Short mmCIF file of C-alpha atoms in Angstrom, two decimals:
data_model
loop_
_atom_site.label_atom_id
_atom_site.label_comp_id
_atom_site.label_asym_id
_atom_site.label_seq_id
_atom_site.Cartn_x
_atom_site.Cartn_y
_atom_site.Cartn_z
CA MET A 1 -84.33 62.74 35.16
CA LYS A 2 -84.61 64.54 31.83
CA ASN A 3 -87.89 65.88 30.47
CA THR A 4 -89.09 65.74 26.89
CA ALA A 5 -90.26 68.99 25.28
CA LEU A 6 -93.83 67.83 26.04
CA THR A 7 -93.54 66.76 29.70
CA GLN A 8 -95.61 69.76 30.91
CA THR A 9 -98.26 68.95 28.29
CA HIS A 10 -98.54 65.38 29.61
CA GLU A 11 -98.78 66.61 33.20
CA ALA A 12 -101.56 69.03 32.22
CA LEU A 13 -103.43 66.11 30.62
CA GLY A 14 -103.26 64.21 33.92
CA ALA A 15 -100.73 61.62 32.80
CA LYS A 16 -99.08 59.38 35.36
CA ILE A 17 -95.39 60.24 34.92
CA VAL A 18 -92.70 57.66 35.72
CA PRO A 19 -88.92 57.57 35.25
CA PHE A 20 -87.99 55.53 32.17
CA ALA A 21 -84.57 55.33 30.48
CA GLY A 22 -83.45 58.53 32.18
CA TYR A 23 -86.58 60.50 31.22
CA ASN A 24 -89.82 61.46 32.92
CA MET A 25 -92.30 59.70 30.64
CA PRO A 26 -96.11 59.34 30.56
CA VAL A 27 -96.93 55.72 31.43
CA GLN A 28 -100.71 56.17 31.17
CA TYR A 29 -103.49 58.75 30.97
CA GLU A 30 -106.99 57.17 31.21
CA GLY A 31 -105.79 53.61 31.65
CA VAL A 32 -103.92 50.91 29.74
CA ASN A 33 -106.91 49.03 28.34
CA ILE A 34 -108.77 52.13 27.10
CA GLU A 35 -105.57 53.48 25.50
CA HIS A 36 -104.77 50.09 23.95
CA GLU A 37 -108.25 49.86 22.38
CA THR A 38 -107.96 53.46 21.09
CA VAL A 39 -104.88 52.48 19.05
CA ARG A 40 -106.40 49.21 17.83
CA ASN A 41 -109.68 50.84 16.73
CA ALA A 42 -109.07 54.56 16.13
CA VAL A 43 -105.91 56.68 16.55
CA GLY A 44 -103.60 57.51 19.44
CA VAL A 45 -100.42 59.54 19.92
CA PHE A 46 -97.30 58.52 21.84
CA ASP A 47 -94.53 60.90 22.85
CA VAL A 48 -91.43 58.75 22.34
CA SER A 49 -88.98 61.65 22.23
CA HIS A 50 -86.69 59.78 24.63
CA MET A 51 -85.49 57.66 21.68
CA GLY A 52 -81.99 58.38 20.32
CA GLU A 53 -81.14 59.73 16.86
CA PHE A 54 -77.68 59.55 15.28
CA LEU A 55 -76.79 61.04 11.91
CA ILE A 56 -74.07 59.12 10.01
CA GLU A 57 -72.80 61.01 6.97
CA GLY A 58 -70.13 61.17 4.29
CA PRO A 59 -68.60 58.83 1.72
CA TYR A 60 -67.85 56.21 4.40
CA ALA A 61 -71.23 56.32 6.17
CA LEU A 62 -72.48 53.09 4.58
CA ASP A 63 -69.19 51.30 5.30
CA LEU A 64 -69.57 52.04 9.01
CA ILE A 65 -73.25 51.08 9.11
CA GLN A 66 -72.55 47.81 7.29
CA LYS A 67 -69.82 46.99 9.81
CA VAL A 68 -71.95 47.53 12.93
CA SER A 69 -75.39 46.33 11.75
CA SER A 70 -76.63 42.83 10.96
CA ASN A 71 -79.00 43.72 8.12
CA ASP A 72 -77.79 44.74 4.65
CA ALA A 73 -78.07 48.54 4.52
CA SER A 74 -76.72 48.60 0.94
CA LYS A 75 -80.26 47.58 -0.10
CA LEU A 76 -81.68 50.88 1.19
CA THR A 77 -82.70 53.58 -1.26
CA ILE A 78 -83.55 57.20 -0.33
CA GLY A 79 -86.90 57.23 1.45
CA LYS A 80 -86.66 53.69 2.77
CA ALA A 81 -86.06 52.46 6.33
CA GLN A 82 -84.76 49.15 7.65
CA TYR A 83 -85.05 47.30 10.94
CA SER A 84 -81.69 45.97 12.11
CA CYS A 85 -79.61 45.13 15.15
CA MET A 86 -76.04 45.74 16.25
CA PRO A 87 -74.33 42.50 17.35
CA ASN A 88 -71.61 42.62 20.01
CA ASP A 89 -68.38 40.60 19.94
CA ASP A 90 -69.75 37.88 22.24
CA GLY A 91 -72.83 36.62 20.39
CA GLY A 92 -75.29 39.09 21.95
CA ILE A 93 -76.96 42.30 20.82
CA ILE A 94 -75.83 45.86 21.59
CA ASP A 95 -79.24 47.22 20.50
CA ASP A 96 -81.94 46.97 17.86
CA LEU A 97 -82.51 50.02 15.70
CA ILE A 98 -84.09 51.51 12.59
CA ILE A 99 -81.87 52.86 9.81
CA TYR A 100 -83.24 55.55 7.49
CA LYS A 101 -81.54 56.50 4.21
CA VAL A 102 -82.17 60.27 4.07
CA LYS A 103 -79.78 61.24 1.24
CA GLU A 104 -77.16 59.46 -0.83
CA GLU A 105 -74.51 59.67 1.91
CA THR A 106 -76.74 60.49 4.89
CA TYR A 107 -78.33 57.95 7.23
CA LEU A 108 -80.40 58.40 10.38
CA LEU A 109 -80.08 55.71 13.04
CA VAL A 110 -82.87 55.57 15.63
CA VAL A 111 -81.86 53.71 18.80
CA ASN A 112 -83.40 52.83 22.15
CA ALA A 113 -83.42 55.53 24.81
CA SER A 114 -81.73 53.40 27.47
CA ASN A 115 -78.84 52.62 25.09
CA ILE A 116 -78.02 56.05 23.60
CA GLU A 117 -74.62 56.44 25.26
CA LYS A 118 -73.72 52.75 24.91
CA ASP A 119 -74.66 52.71 21.21
CA TRP A 120 -72.85 55.96 20.43
CA ASN A 121 -69.64 54.73 22.08
CA TRP A 122 -69.92 51.36 20.32
CA ILE A 123 -70.41 52.83 16.84
CA GLN A 124 -67.64 55.38 17.48
CA SER A 125 -65.27 52.57 18.52
CA LYS A 126 -65.90 50.85 15.16
CA ASN A 127 -65.53 54.05 13.11
CA ASP A 128 -62.02 53.56 11.71
CA VAL A 129 -63.28 54.56 8.24
CA GLY A 130 -63.81 58.24 9.05
CA ALA A 131 -67.57 58.47 8.76
CA GLU A 132 -69.05 61.70 10.14
CA MET A 133 -71.19 61.11 13.24
CA ARG A 134 -73.61 63.47 14.95
CA ASP A 135 -75.77 62.74 18.00
CA LEU A 136 -79.11 64.56 17.51
CA SER A 137 -80.88 62.86 20.44
CA GLU A 138 -81.11 65.96 22.63
CA ASP A 139 -82.42 68.18 19.81
CA TYR A 140 -85.15 66.08 18.22
CA SER A 141 -88.59 64.92 19.31
CA LEU A 142 -90.50 61.87 18.09
CA LEU A 143 -94.27 61.33 18.04
CA ALA A 144 -95.85 58.02 17.07
CA ILE A 145 -99.35 58.52 15.64
CA GLN A 146 -100.75 55.00 15.54
CA GLY A 147 -104.01 53.31 14.63
CA PRO A 148 -106.23 52.43 11.65
CA LYS A 149 -107.61 55.98 11.43
CA ALA A 150 -104.17 57.67 11.46
CA ILE A 151 -104.02 58.31 7.69
CA GLU A 152 -107.53 59.76 7.49
CA ALA A 153 -107.10 61.83 10.66
CA MET A 154 -103.74 63.36 9.69
CA GLN A 155 -104.21 63.95 5.95
CA SER A 156 -105.53 67.50 6.47
CA ILE A 157 -102.24 68.73 8.02
CA THR A 158 -99.80 67.68 5.29
CA SER A 159 -99.55 68.08 1.51
CA HIS A 160 -98.12 64.55 1.20
CA ASP A 161 -100.44 61.67 0.33
CA LEU A 162 -100.11 59.65 3.54
CA SER A 163 -101.78 56.58 2.01
CA ALA A 164 -98.93 56.45 -0.54
CA ILE A 165 -96.23 56.01 2.16
CA LYS A 166 -95.79 52.26 2.37
CA PHE A 167 -94.63 50.35 5.46
CA TYR A 168 -91.00 51.16 6.32
CA ASN A 169 -90.93 54.05 3.85
CA PHE A 170 -90.76 57.75 4.72
CA VAL A 171 -90.88 61.26 3.27
CA VAL A 172 -89.29 64.52 4.40
CA GLY A 173 -91.73 67.39 4.05
CA ASP A 174 -94.40 69.58 5.60
CA PHE A 175 -96.48 68.44 8.56
CA ALA A 176 -98.62 70.52 10.93
CA GLY A 177 -97.25 73.75 9.47
CA ILE A 178 -93.61 72.73 9.97
CA GLU A 179 -91.17 72.05 7.09
CA ASN A 180 -88.51 69.32 6.88
CA VAL A 181 -90.34 66.87 9.11
CA ILE A 182 -89.71 63.13 8.70
CA ILE A 183 -93.04 61.33 8.21
CA SER A 184 -92.27 57.65 8.53
CA ALA A 185 -94.64 54.67 8.12
CA THR A 186 -92.89 52.79 10.88
CA GLY A 187 -94.41 51.85 14.20
CA TYR A 188 -94.38 49.47 17.12
CA THR A 189 -98.07 48.69 17.52
CA GLY A 190 -99.22 46.57 14.55
CA SER A 191 -102.14 48.94 13.88
CA GLY A 192 -100.56 51.16 11.23
CA GLY A 193 -99.75 54.86 11.39
CA PHE A 194 -96.75 57.15 11.35
CA GLU A 195 -93.77 58.35 13.31
CA ILE A 196 -93.03 62.08 13.15
CA TYR A 197 -89.50 63.43 13.72
CA CYS A 198 -89.16 67.16 14.34
CA LYS A 199 -87.10 69.60 16.40
CA ASN A 200 -87.87 70.06 20.11
CA SER A 201 -88.82 73.69 19.40
CA GLU A 202 -91.45 72.49 16.89
CA VAL A 203 -93.05 69.54 18.65
CA LYS A 204 -95.62 71.46 20.73
CA GLN A 205 -97.09 72.98 17.56
CA VAL A 206 -97.11 69.53 15.92
CA TRP A 207 -98.79 67.95 18.98
CA ASP A 208 -101.50 70.63 19.10
CA LYS A 209 -102.26 70.44 15.36
CA VAL A 210 -102.33 66.62 15.49
CA PHE A 211 -104.96 66.72 18.24
CA GLU A 212 -107.00 69.36 16.39
CA ALA A 213 -106.94 67.30 13.18
CA GLY A 214 -107.74 64.07 15.02
CA ALA A 215 -110.57 65.41 17.22
CA ASP A 216 -113.35 63.99 15.02
CA PHE A 217 -111.59 60.61 14.87
CA GLY A 218 -111.44 59.99 18.63
CA ILE A 219 -107.73 60.75 18.95
CA LYS A 220 -106.21 60.33 22.42
CA PRO A 221 -102.76 60.55 24.04
CA ILE A 222 -101.31 57.10 24.78
CA GLY A 223 -98.78 56.13 27.45
CA LEU A 224 -95.85 53.72 27.47
CA ALA A 225 -97.82 50.99 29.28
CA ALA A 226 -100.17 50.58 26.30
CA ARG A 227 -97.20 50.80 23.95
CA ASP A 228 -95.90 47.69 25.70
CA THR A 229 -99.15 45.70 25.50
CA LEU A 230 -99.59 46.68 21.83
CA ARG A 231 -96.08 45.62 20.81
CA LEU A 232 -96.34 42.39 22.80
CA GLU A 233 -99.55 41.40 21.00
CA MET A 234 -97.49 41.63 17.79
CA GLY A 235 -94.52 39.77 19.28
CA TYR A 236 -92.13 42.67 18.66
CA CYS A 237 -88.94 42.39 20.73
CA LEU A 238 -88.20 44.91 23.47
CA TYR A 239 -84.54 45.54 24.21
CA GLY A 240 -83.72 44.75 27.83
CA ASN A 241 -86.52 42.16 27.99
CA ASP A 242 -86.51 39.87 24.95
CA ILE A 243 -83.11 40.78 23.53
CA ASP A 244 -79.97 41.99 25.29
CA ASP A 245 -76.20 41.63 25.46
CA THR A 246 -76.53 37.86 26.02
CA THR A 247 -79.11 36.89 23.35
CA SER A 248 -78.12 36.24 19.77
CA PRO A 249 -80.30 37.54 16.93
CA LEU A 250 -80.75 33.95 15.74
CA GLU A 251 -82.01 32.79 19.14
CA ALA A 252 -84.37 35.79 19.20
CA GLY A 253 -85.96 34.93 15.85
CA LEU A 254 -84.19 37.82 14.14
CA GLY A 255 -82.51 35.71 11.47
CA TRP A 256 -84.50 37.71 8.89
CA ILE A 257 -82.46 40.83 9.73
CA THR A 258 -79.15 38.93 9.94
CA LYS A 259 -77.65 38.90 6.44
CA PHE A 260 -74.47 36.93 5.77
CA THR A 261 -74.04 38.54 2.34
CA LYS A 262 -71.52 40.90 4.01
CA ASP A 263 -69.12 40.98 6.93
CA PHE A 264 -70.24 42.62 10.15
CA THR A 265 -69.35 42.48 13.85
CA ASN A 266 -69.18 38.82 14.97
CA SER A 267 -70.70 37.63 11.67
CA GLU A 268 -68.46 34.54 11.47
CA ALA A 269 -69.59 33.27 14.88
CA LEU A 270 -73.24 33.99 14.08
CA LYS A 271 -72.89 32.25 10.71
CA SER A 272 -71.50 29.19 12.51
CA GLN A 273 -74.42 29.35 14.94
CA LYS A 274 -76.84 29.37 12.02
CA GLU A 275 -75.16 26.36 10.43
CA HIS A 276 -75.05 24.32 13.64
CA GLY A 277 -78.40 25.46 15.00
CA VAL A 278 -79.24 27.27 18.24
CA GLU A 279 -79.82 25.51 21.56
CA ARG A 280 -82.59 27.84 22.71
CA LYS A 281 -85.18 30.00 20.99
CA LEU A 282 -87.44 32.90 21.87
CA VAL A 283 -91.01 31.60 21.68
CA ALA A 284 -94.46 33.10 21.98
CA PHE A 285 -96.99 31.41 24.24
CA LYS A 286 -100.62 31.71 25.33
CA LEU A 287 -101.80 30.56 28.75
CA ASP A 288 -104.35 27.74 28.59
CA ASP A 289 -105.82 28.71 31.98
CA ARG A 290 -106.38 31.98 33.83
CA GLY A 291 -103.31 33.88 34.92
CA ILE A 292 -100.94 36.67 33.94
CA PRO A 293 -97.37 35.76 32.98
CA ARG A 294 -94.81 38.37 34.04
CA GLN A 295 -91.20 39.06 33.12
CA GLY A 296 -88.91 36.88 35.24
CA TYR A 297 -91.39 34.05 35.88
CA ASP A 298 -89.94 30.57 35.34
CA ILE A 299 -90.99 28.39 32.41
CA VAL A 300 -91.14 24.74 33.52
CA ASP A 301 -91.72 21.40 31.81
CA GLY A 302 -94.34 18.78 32.71
CA ASN A 303 -92.17 17.58 35.60
CA GLY A 304 -91.78 21.03 37.09
CA GLN A 305 -88.17 21.37 35.93
CA LYS A 306 -87.15 24.90 34.96
CA ILE A 307 -86.49 25.12 31.21
CA GLY A 308 -86.53 28.88 30.67
CA VAL A 309 -87.77 32.27 31.76
CA VAL A 310 -90.50 34.68 30.68
CA THR A 311 -88.96 37.78 29.06
CA SER A 312 -92.24 39.68 28.45
CA GLY A 313 -95.77 38.90 29.59
CA THR A 314 -99.16 40.52 30.06
CA MET A 315 -102.91 40.04 29.98
CA SER A 316 -103.69 40.78 26.33
CA PRO A 317 -106.29 43.58 26.20
CA SER A 318 -107.39 42.52 22.69
CA LEU A 319 -107.59 38.76 23.33
CA GLY A 320 -108.44 38.63 27.04
CA ILE A 321 -105.85 35.93 27.79
CA GLY A 322 -102.36 35.77 29.26
CA ILE A 323 -99.64 35.99 26.58
CA GLY A 324 -95.86 36.18 26.69
CA LEU A 325 -92.44 35.60 25.22
CA GLY A 326 -89.58 33.59 26.67
CA TYR A 327 -86.51 31.50 25.88
CA VAL A 328 -86.83 27.71 25.92
CA PRO A 329 -84.68 24.81 24.65
CA THR A 330 -85.24 24.21 20.93
CA ILE A 331 -87.15 20.96 21.58
CA PHE A 332 -89.94 23.04 23.15
CA ALA A 333 -89.88 25.77 20.49
CA SER A 334 -92.19 24.45 17.77
CA ALA A 335 -95.80 25.65 17.56
CA ASP A 336 -98.29 23.73 19.74
CA SER A 337 -95.55 22.61 22.17
CA LYS A 338 -96.83 22.39 25.75
CA ILE A 339 -95.00 24.30 28.47
CA ASN A 340 -95.94 25.66 31.91
CA ILE A 341 -95.52 29.10 33.46
CA GLN A 342 -94.74 29.11 37.18
CA ILE A 343 -97.06 31.75 38.64
CA ARG A 344 -96.41 31.75 42.40
CA LYS A 345 -97.17 28.17 43.55
CA ASN A 346 -99.01 27.12 40.41
CA ALA A 347 -97.59 25.79 37.14
CA ILE A 348 -100.10 27.18 34.62
CA PRO A 349 -100.23 25.25 31.33
CA ALA A 350 -99.39 27.20 28.18
CA THR A 351 -99.09 26.53 24.46
CA VAL A 352 -96.36 27.77 22.13
CA VAL A 353 -97.96 29.70 19.24
CA LYS A 354 -96.95 31.45 16.03
CA LEU A 355 -96.80 35.23 16.00
CA PRO A 356 -98.50 37.63 15.93
CA PHE A 357 -100.90 37.03 18.82
CA TYR A 358 -103.16 39.78 17.48
CA LYS A 359 -104.27 39.40 13.85
CA ASN A 360 -106.04 42.47 12.54
#
């Protein structure tokens, strides 16, 4: 297992460390519910340095990105980021990712930790245009500073007006006494905040200054378990759970990042799927009775027949009810549809709902 540059810091803070995507990562510190509420109500910091970063550069950088990604990266201007996915040749998804336009011919691709090698090999296999590719994953750290007090808490350690950085925009500048840091208004929690990209050699200084600046705002370190409950309350997809090599972006509700204004990997087949309609859809559901839906539990109809499977599920800390995502036939996919979640011997009734679960 690899360590991040902050693993010793997490251990000193009493974090429970678990292996995740090839890294020793902090899963929790005080406890999931306390950490979840900290991000919803104040400000918390995640070390997500296990994520992968690829730099794609040169006159053919955009050509390569357009070929491998479903969204239209030609719409990006410098300082803007875009959520996208990389379709495979068989109707599924290689990975979901964020694309940052750093300079006119320079793009940063941020990919999931468990897929770094797979993604790199995939993009490289499609690079017949001669774009320059660099894997920065081992050299860069990533902190997510999330919560409604993030702007106020962090303003003292940067000269940039943090309130002026709109959602999915970023700046490159000074932060916590370090120059050339990416300060990005992206996040995976639904409670606002920033993601900070810096070199491994710089991240301990950034971490320390962030906690100094946030002390009066109730800042706390947050583990990956709360990251999961926070993202699930928003209905954000997690690769390996809700999307994978077998799920199409259209089935997963990612039609909004699938743009047929250009050609990309498997775009013809996906276009046909859009025209003919999908047979199953990823839905969000709330349990009508007590219970906790878990990944892998069967979704059944009123007769007890299996119609799908739960891809993500938890007891929502904010709402106090069981919530989840799962694939069901399209006839069960509209809001207010009644389904059941098989929890051990009991089929617990549930209702399909519109996202997000948590409305701030």
